[in-house]
């Protein structure tokens, strides 16, 4: 079983739609959690950290469920510019981060 | 600030050749790391460093060496290139170790390596 698993998609949604991604992790001792965004053939960039209480940044909401060991990302009012691959990232073991394989989002007009 | 820089952007090697991928950061970050990204597999950690003079192995270290003689530089050496090392390589840095922290990882633009 992979340490961090994501649905690869692609998720094809129209502009203005709400879309949600989930990510599960296997190590219950994991300490910190993130969503990164990666555009085609570019480097990953931090979208948002995921805190235990959940957090929101504009149209983006991230939540953490430690009991079920999953994190989620909700995007409201999708824009064409949201089209990208979204990477779930977990600090599972001390000095290391583990990346999920990514979920592809395509927003269409 | 240039952030994290990587050279070269593209490289083609023949099996058995060696080469060094360069990575530098100008943010005075203590933590640096190397990942490879293959289709459908996400980024996998090759080696990392928590400070000058300290390096450790990640998930897929075989066939790669690193050193960290300065805070700024973290080169990745391919000892004897194999076709299985064809991949996109990303270097990243952060203020300090990710252990129990929410430090942002800053990535370089990547090196696309093909081994024939």
Short mmCIF file of C-alpha atoms in Angstrom, two decimals, chain B residues 11 13-21 36 46-47 57 60-67 75-86 89 113 115:
data_model
loop_
_atom_site.label_atom_id
_atom_site.label_comp_id
_atom_site.label_asym_id
_atom_site.label_seq_id
_atom_site.Cartn_x
_atom_site.Cartn_y
_atom_site.Cartn_z
CA UNK B 11 20.45 16.44 -20.51
CA UNK B 13 23.34 10.70 -21.44
CA UNK B 14 24.48 7.34 -22.68
CA UNK B 15 24.32 4.33 -20.42
CA UNK B 16 27.33 4.24 -18.13
CA UNK B 17 28.15 7.93 -18.29
CA UNK B 18 28.33 9.97 -15.11
CA UNK B 19 27.21 13.51 -14.51
CA UNK B 20 26.33 16.02 -11.82
CA UNK B 21 23.05 17.90 -11.57
CA UNK B 36 12.66 12.38 -9.13
CA UNK B 46 16.35 10.54 -3.48
CA UNK B 47 18.54 12.24 -0.86
CA UNK B 57 19.11 8.79 2.03
CA UNK B 60 15.26 5.83 -3.90
CA UNK B 61 18.98 6.57 -3.27
CA UNK B 62 20.62 3.79 -5.30
CA UNK B 63 22.78 5.07 -8.14
CA UNK B 64 23.00 8.61 -6.76
CA UNK B 65 25.43 10.44 -4.50
CA UNK B 66 25.14 13.84 -2.85
CA UNK B 67 27.29 16.17 -0.79
CA UNK B 75 24.71 18.71 -6.19
CA UNK B 76 23.36 15.29 -7.22
CA UNK B 77 25.79 12.91 -8.89
CA UNK B 78 24.77 10.03 -11.13
CA UNK B 79 27.57 7.53 -10.86
CA UNK B 80 26.87 5.32 -13.90
CA UNK B 81 23.71 6.35 -15.71
CA UNK B 82 21.09 3.71 -16.53
CA UNK B 83 17.92 3.99 -18.66
CA UNK B 84 15.89 3.54 -15.43
CA UNK B 85 17.22 6.92 -14.32
CA UNK B 86 15.42 8.69 -17.16
CA UNK B 89 14.70 15.73 -11.28
CA UNK B 113 17.24 13.71 -18.03
CA UNK B 115 19.51 8.05 -20.54
#
